[in-house]
């Protein structure tokens, strides 16, 4: 399986910036609390990607994400390749970027320093959008529906000259081992739930439940807000046993772009050798429904083999259909049955 490859320049910059990050960890640090957790977890992601040079150049994944905690962000997906730039807003309080014409799914999400995906855009064009923090994290998602090489080619069309790179960005002085401890606590709580659906409020004034917001940042930082036929809806299953055959049979959600199902380990990271299933690849039943199987054997319909690992899975609805948004429960997770 392919993993992330960066340019030589990115690797050199990464080594230099990583040293800065470690130095920041050893100075007087900001105590992590429930009030500032979303900022701390976001700072951790900014740190991870700036260590790869994303505050100085457009960092484009050349393959699927690394497995386990080698990945720079929790719950990365196997449906799109990421391109990341950390930028500074201009004097007008805006960030500038563009989406080129491509032959695949491509979206850009603008994430503030408190973890809010303030904007999510999917149409080709040039953008100059306001942000509520000094720096912003741009995630390009380049769909793999026509293969990984094609996804890379489409990322290569992005005009990096649009970016006002955050050359002066300073890693925030949190104790990142402490941040990780908070992440683990919150993630274990999410894993214990029968269902968990993400809301991802777009700005800080939209947060109505701080604890829910902290859980979302810990278990799925960087996810997009549900918006009919534009943004995405995500939901997590409860923790599932590797030695049990589970299936879920559901009607096609008919999302605008695609639907996917991806398994993760107990810390919400991808597992080595475990494939995902998406509407770009799944085989339908004769009645038009879809059955996805988990650890049910090679002959099972759309089987996901977690290689002996207990897991949770995430359903993703890209360009979410309003009927999915309006449903009380995620249609994929709510249909899971042990066989």
Short mmCIF file of C-alpha atoms in Angstrom, two decimals:
data_model
loop_
_atom_site.label_atom_id
_atom_site.label_comp_id
_atom_site.label_asym_id
_atom_site.label_seq_id
_atom_site.Cartn_x
_atom_site.Cartn_y
_atom_site.Cartn_z
CA UNK A 1 0.00 0.00 0.00
CA UNK A 2 1.28 3.43 -0.87
CA UNK A 3 2.02 5.88 1.90
CA UNK A 4 2.66 9.60 2.08
CA UNK A 5 5.69 10.83 0.14
CA UNK A 6 6.90 14.39 0.37
CA UNK A 7 9.37 16.32 -1.68
CA UNK A 8 12.97 16.49 -0.49
CA UNK A 9 12.46 20.14 0.36
CA UNK A 10 9.45 19.29 2.50
CA UNK A 11 11.42 16.66 4.39
CA UNK A 12 14.27 19.06 5.10
CA UNK A 13 11.89 21.75 6.27
CA UNK A 14 10.06 19.13 8.29
CA UNK A 15 13.16 18.19 10.22
CA UNK A 16 13.90 21.82 11.02
CA UNK A 17 10.35 22.63 12.06
CA UNK A 18 9.98 19.46 14.11
CA UNK A 19 12.98 20.55 16.15
CA UNK A 20 11.21 23.84 16.83
CA UNK A 21 8.11 21.95 17.93
CA UNK A 22 10.07 19.82 20.37
CA UNK A 23 11.71 22.94 21.77
CA UNK A 24 8.29 24.50 22.30
CA UNK A 25 7.22 21.40 24.22
CA UNK A 26 10.04 21.94 26.71
CA UNK A 27 9.28 25.56 27.57
CA UNK A 28 6.61 26.87 29.93
CA UNK A 29 3.42 25.40 28.58
CA UNK A 30 -0.26 26.30 28.55
CA UNK A 31 -2.34 24.02 30.74
CA UNK A 32 -4.95 22.07 28.78
CA UNK A 33 -8.52 22.48 30.03
CA UNK A 34 -11.92 21.64 28.65
CA UNK A 35 -12.27 25.32 27.73
CA UNK A 36 -9.16 25.41 25.54
CA UNK A 37 -8.99 21.77 24.40
CA UNK A 38 -10.24 22.48 20.87
CA UNK A 39 -7.53 25.12 20.46
CA UNK A 40 -4.89 22.75 21.86
CA UNK A 41 -5.89 19.85 19.62
CA UNK A 42 -5.98 22.18 16.62
CA UNK A 43 -2.53 23.48 17.56
CA UNK A 44 -1.31 19.89 17.59
CA UNK A 45 -2.54 19.37 14.04
CA UNK A 46 -1.03 22.66 12.89
CA UNK A 47 2.22 21.53 14.51
CA UNK A 48 2.13 18.11 12.85
CA UNK A 49 1.61 19.56 9.38
CA UNK A 50 3.99 22.51 9.81
CA UNK A 51 6.64 19.90 10.66
CA UNK A 52 6.08 18.67 7.10
CA UNK A 53 6.56 22.17 5.72
CA UNK A 54 2.89 23.04 5.16
CA UNK A 55 3.40 26.59 6.45
CA UNK A 56 6.00 27.16 3.71
CA UNK A 57 4.80 25.09 0.75
CA UNK A 58 1.77 23.16 -0.47
CA UNK A 59 2.21 19.65 0.96
CA UNK A 60 0.55 17.11 -1.30
CA UNK A 61 0.08 13.49 -0.36
CA UNK A 62 1.36 11.11 -3.02
CA UNK A 63 -0.53 8.12 -1.68
CA UNK A 64 -2.93 6.93 0.97
CA UNK A 65 -2.32 8.05 4.58
CA UNK A 66 0.10 6.24 6.89
CA UNK A 67 -1.39 3.67 9.21
CA UNK A 68 -1.49 4.15 12.97
CA UNK A 69 -0.13 7.21 14.73
CA UNK A 70 2.36 7.88 11.95
CA UNK A 71 -0.57 9.75 10.39
CA UNK A 72 -0.47 13.50 11.10
CA UNK A 73 -4.23 13.71 11.75
CA UNK A 74 -6.76 11.41 13.40
CA UNK A 75 -9.33 9.57 11.25
CA UNK A 76 -7.79 10.39 7.89
CA UNK A 77 -9.73 8.75 5.06
CA UNK A 78 -8.87 6.43 2.20
CA UNK A 79 -11.22 8.12 -0.28
CA UNK A 80 -9.26 11.29 -0.99
CA UNK A 81 -5.68 12.46 -0.98
CA UNK A 82 -4.94 15.53 1.11
CA UNK A 83 -3.13 18.67 0.11
CA UNK A 84 -2.42 21.02 3.02
CA UNK A 85 -1.34 24.65 3.33
CA UNK A 86 -1.15 26.67 6.54
CA UNK A 87 -1.75 30.29 5.61
CA UNK A 88 -1.99 33.71 7.22
CA UNK A 89 -5.03 35.86 6.64
CA UNK A 90 -4.49 39.13 4.80
CA UNK A 91 -5.16 42.70 5.99
CA UNK A 92 -8.80 42.28 5.03
CA UNK A 93 -9.08 39.29 7.39
CA UNK A 94 -9.43 36.84 4.50
CA UNK A 95 -7.62 33.86 3.01
CA UNK A 96 -7.17 33.33 -0.71
CA UNK A 97 -7.11 30.06 -2.66
CA UNK A 98 -8.58 28.45 -5.75
CA UNK A 99 -9.98 25.15 -6.97
CA UNK A 100 -8.89 24.28 -10.51
CA UNK A 101 -11.00 22.43 -13.03
CA UNK A 102 -10.47 18.74 -12.34
CA UNK A 103 -11.86 15.38 -13.43
CA UNK A 104 -12.42 14.16 -9.89
CA UNK A 105 -13.98 15.22 -6.59
CA UNK A 106 -12.09 18.17 -5.13
CA UNK A 107 -13.02 20.30 -2.14
CA UNK A 108 -11.29 22.83 0.10
CA UNK A 109 -11.95 23.23 3.80
CA UNK A 110 -10.77 26.31 5.72
CA UNK A 111 -10.08 25.44 9.38
CA UNK A 112 -9.52 28.13 11.99
CA UNK A 113 -7.15 27.93 14.93
CA UNK A 114 -9.98 26.67 17.12
CA UNK A 115 -10.73 23.76 14.82
CA UNK A 116 -13.76 25.17 13.05
CA UNK A 117 -14.17 24.35 9.38
CA UNK A 118 -15.43 27.85 8.72
CA UNK A 119 -15.77 27.25 4.98
CA UNK A 120 -16.18 24.14 2.82
CA UNK A 121 -16.30 24.70 -0.93
CA UNK A 122 -16.61 22.22 -3.78
CA UNK A 123 -17.03 24.34 -6.90
CA UNK A 124 -14.16 25.29 -9.21
CA UNK A 125 -13.11 28.92 -8.91
CA UNK A 126 -11.15 31.54 -7.02
CA UNK A 127 -11.99 32.29 -3.38
CA UNK A 128 -11.17 35.09 -0.94
CA UNK A 129 -12.99 34.23 2.28
CA UNK A 130 -13.06 35.71 5.81
CA UNK A 131 -11.67 33.73 8.73
CA UNK A 132 -11.96 34.33 12.47
CA UNK A 133 -8.33 33.55 13.34
CA UNK A 134 -4.94 34.92 12.32
CA UNK A 135 -3.97 31.65 10.64
CA UNK A 136 -5.96 29.08 8.73
CA UNK A 137 -5.43 25.48 7.73
CA UNK A 138 -6.46 24.68 4.14
CA UNK A 139 -7.30 21.05 3.41
CA UNK A 140 -7.68 20.09 -0.22
CA UNK A 141 -9.42 16.74 -0.69
CA UNK A 142 -8.68 15.13 -4.05
CA UNK A 143 -10.89 12.12 -4.77
CA UNK A 144 -9.37 8.75 -5.63
CA UNK A 145 -12.36 7.54 -7.67
CA UNK A 146 -10.15 7.46 -10.80
CA UNK A 147 -7.10 6.15 -9.01
CA UNK A 148 -4.36 7.54 -6.81
CA UNK A 149 -2.15 8.76 -9.65
CA UNK A 150 -5.04 10.77 -11.05
CA UNK A 151 -5.78 12.24 -7.60
CA UNK A 152 -2.16 13.39 -7.39
CA UNK A 153 -2.33 14.89 -10.88
CA UNK A 154 -5.37 16.92 -9.92
CA UNK A 155 -3.65 18.21 -6.77
CA UNK A 156 -0.76 19.28 -8.96
CA UNK A 157 -3.13 21.63 -10.78
CA UNK A 158 -3.67 23.73 -7.65
CA UNK A 159 -2.09 27.18 -7.93
CA UNK A 160 0.07 27.47 -4.80
CA UNK A 161 0.87 31.09 -5.73
CA UNK A 162 -2.55 31.97 -4.30
CA UNK A 163 -1.43 31.03 -0.79
CA UNK A 164 -0.18 33.56 1.73
CA UNK A 165 1.94 30.99 3.53
CA UNK A 166 2.26 31.36 7.30
CA UNK A 167 6.05 31.57 7.35
CA UNK A 168 5.98 33.20 10.79
CA UNK A 169 3.62 30.67 12.36
CA UNK A 170 4.79 29.66 15.84
CA UNK A 171 3.91 26.30 17.33
CA UNK A 172 1.66 26.94 20.31
CA UNK A 173 3.31 26.13 23.67
CA UNK A 174 1.10 23.29 24.86
CA UNK A 175 2.45 20.16 26.46
CA UNK A 176 1.50 17.83 23.62
CA UNK A 177 1.75 14.71 25.75
CA UNK A 178 -0.94 16.30 27.91
CA UNK A 179 -2.99 17.06 24.80
CA UNK A 180 -2.65 13.42 23.78
CA UNK A 181 -3.93 12.30 27.20
CA UNK A 182 -7.04 14.46 26.77
CA UNK A 183 -7.51 13.08 23.26
CA UNK A 184 -7.33 9.51 24.53
CA UNK A 185 -9.86 10.21 27.30
CA UNK A 186 -12.34 11.80 24.93
CA UNK A 187 -11.82 9.14 22.24
CA UNK A 188 -12.50 6.34 24.71
CA UNK A 189 -15.74 8.10 25.62
CA UNK A 190 -16.79 8.26 21.96
CA UNK A 191 -15.91 4.59 21.48
CA UNK A 192 -18.18 3.65 24.40
CA UNK A 193 -21.24 5.26 22.80
CA UNK A 194 -23.83 3.36 20.80
CA UNK A 195 -23.73 6.11 18.18
CA UNK A 196 -21.91 9.37 17.66
CA UNK A 197 -22.70 11.89 14.94
CA UNK A 198 -20.48 14.90 14.28
CA UNK A 199 -21.90 18.41 13.97
CA UNK A 200 -18.69 20.42 13.39
CA UNK A 201 -20.02 23.96 14.01
CA UNK A 202 -18.41 26.34 11.54
CA UNK A 203 -17.62 29.23 13.92
CA UNK A 204 -17.05 29.53 17.66
CA UNK A 205 -20.41 31.25 18.27
CA UNK A 206 -22.18 28.16 16.90
CA UNK A 207 -20.88 25.91 19.70
CA UNK A 208 -23.83 25.08 21.95
CA UNK A 209 -22.36 22.05 23.72
CA UNK A 210 -18.68 22.40 24.64
CA UNK A 211 -18.31 18.76 25.66
CA UNK A 212 -19.74 17.54 22.34
CA UNK A 213 -17.39 19.90 20.50
CA UNK A 214 -14.39 18.56 22.43
CA UNK A 215 -15.39 14.98 21.63
CA UNK A 216 -15.62 15.86 17.93
CA UNK A 217 -12.15 17.43 17.89
CA UNK A 218 -10.60 14.49 19.74
CA UNK A 219 -12.17 11.72 17.64
CA UNK A 220 -12.38 13.38 14.23
CA UNK A 221 -10.49 16.66 14.00
CA UNK A 222 -10.87 18.45 10.68
CA UNK A 223 -14.22 17.04 9.61
CA UNK A 224 -16.63 19.12 7.56
CA UNK A 225 -20.03 20.43 8.64
CA UNK A 226 -23.13 18.80 7.19
CA UNK A 227 -24.60 20.92 4.40
CA UNK A 228 -27.05 19.49 1.90
CA UNK A 229 -25.30 18.40 -1.31
CA UNK A 230 -22.14 20.40 -0.35
CA UNK A 231 -20.65 19.52 3.04
CA UNK A 232 -20.39 16.10 4.63
CA UNK A 233 -21.95 14.18 7.48
CA UNK A 234 -19.91 11.74 9.55
CA UNK A 235 -20.95 9.21 12.19
CA UNK A 236 -19.04 6.68 14.30
CA UNK A 237 -20.11 3.17 15.20
CA UNK A 238 -19.61 1.80 18.71
CA UNK A 239 -16.54 -0.35 19.32
CA UNK A 240 -16.88 -3.68 17.51
CA UNK A 241 -15.22 -7.07 18.11
CA UNK A 242 -12.89 -8.55 15.55
CA UNK A 243 -14.05 -12.12 16.25
CA UNK A 244 -17.69 -11.35 15.38
CA UNK A 245 -19.14 -11.24 11.86
CA UNK A 246 -21.24 -8.10 11.47
CA UNK A 247 -23.20 -6.92 8.47
CA UNK A 248 -25.13 -3.79 7.61
CA UNK A 249 -27.66 -3.63 4.77
CA UNK A 250 -29.03 -0.25 3.76
CA UNK A 251 -30.56 1.71 0.91
CA UNK A 252 -28.18 3.78 -1.16
CA UNK A 253 -27.97 7.15 0.66
CA UNK A 254 -27.68 8.82 -2.77
CA UNK A 255 -25.28 11.48 -1.55
CA UNK A 256 -24.18 13.93 -4.21
CA UNK A 257 -20.52 12.90 -4.36
CA UNK A 258 -19.98 9.54 -2.66
CA UNK A 259 -20.47 7.49 0.50
CA UNK A 260 -17.76 5.60 2.35
CA UNK A 261 -17.21 3.22 5.25
CA UNK A 262 -13.79 3.08 6.91
CA UNK A 263 -12.58 1.09 9.93
CA UNK A 264 -10.26 2.55 12.58
CA UNK A 265 -8.38 1.24 15.60
CA UNK A 266 -9.25 2.21 19.16
CA UNK A 267 -7.39 5.49 18.81
CA UNK A 268 -9.23 6.36 15.55
CA UNK A 269 -6.30 5.70 13.24
CA UNK A 270 -6.21 3.59 10.07
CA UNK A 271 -5.03 -0.01 10.31
CA UNK A 272 -2.40 -1.66 8.16
CA UNK A 273 -3.83 -3.69 5.29
CA UNK A 274 -7.47 -2.87 6.05
CA UNK A 275 -9.42 -1.62 3.04
CA UNK A 276 -12.38 0.69 3.07
CA UNK A 277 -15.61 0.39 1.08
CA UNK A 278 -17.19 3.25 -0.84
CA UNK A 279 -19.93 3.88 -3.34
CA UNK A 280 -17.15 4.08 -5.91
CA UNK A 281 -16.26 0.45 -5.26
CA UNK A 282 -19.12 -1.40 -3.54
CA UNK A 283 -21.17 -4.17 -5.14
CA UNK A 284 -24.93 -3.72 -4.82
CA UNK A 285 -27.49 -6.39 -4.03
CA UNK A 286 -30.04 -7.41 -6.68
CA UNK A 287 -32.70 -5.21 -5.04
CA UNK A 288 -30.46 -2.14 -5.15
CA UNK A 289 -29.56 -2.18 -1.45
CA UNK A 290 -25.97 -2.42 -0.25
CA UNK A 291 -24.57 -4.94 2.22
CA UNK A 292 -21.22 -4.27 3.87
CA UNK A 293 -19.64 -7.02 5.96
CA UNK A 294 -17.05 -6.90 8.72
CA UNK A 295 -14.80 -9.91 9.36
CA UNK A 296 -17.22 -12.29 7.64
CA UNK A 297 -14.74 -13.99 5.30
CA UNK A 298 -13.42 -13.35 1.83
CA UNK A 299 -16.65 -14.49 0.17
CA UNK A 300 -18.85 -12.07 2.14
CA UNK A 301 -20.35 -9.11 0.31
CA UNK A 302 -18.14 -6.01 0.48
CA UNK A 303 -16.13 -7.49 3.33
CA UNK A 304 -13.84 -5.37 5.53
CA UNK A 305 -11.26 -7.56 7.29
CA UNK A 306 -9.76 -5.76 10.28
CA UNK A 307 -6.88 -8.26 10.58
CA UNK A 308 -7.80 -9.40 14.08
CA UNK A 309 -8.19 -5.91 15.51
CA UNK A 310 -11.20 -4.62 17.41
CA UNK A 311 -12.36 -1.43 15.72
CA UNK A 312 -14.92 1.25 15.13
CA UNK A 313 -16.01 2.40 11.70
CA UNK A 314 -16.97 5.78 10.34
CA UNK A 315 -19.62 6.39 7.73
CA UNK A 316 -19.01 9.45 5.56
CA UNK A 317 -21.65 11.09 3.40
CA UNK A 318 -19.94 13.47 0.95
CA UNK A 319 -22.32 16.10 -0.34
CA UNK A 320 -24.81 14.72 2.15
CA UNK A 321 -28.34 13.97 1.00
CA UNK A 322 -30.94 15.88 3.08
CA UNK A 323 -32.70 12.60 3.89
CA UNK A 324 -29.54 11.47 5.71
CA UNK A 325 -29.32 14.77 7.59
CA UNK A 326 -32.96 14.51 8.65
CA UNK A 327 -32.75 10.90 9.82
CA UNK A 328 -32.65 10.25 13.55
CA UNK A 329 -29.84 7.73 13.09
CA UNK A 330 -27.14 7.13 10.52
CA UNK A 331 -28.64 4.67 8.01
CA UNK A 332 -25.48 2.59 7.78
CA UNK A 333 -24.58 2.31 11.45
CA UNK A 334 -28.16 1.79 12.64
CA UNK A 335 -28.49 -1.28 10.40
CA UNK A 336 -25.48 -3.16 11.84
CA UNK A 337 -26.29 -6.69 13.02
CA UNK A 338 -24.11 -9.43 14.49
CA UNK A 339 -24.38 -12.65 12.49
#
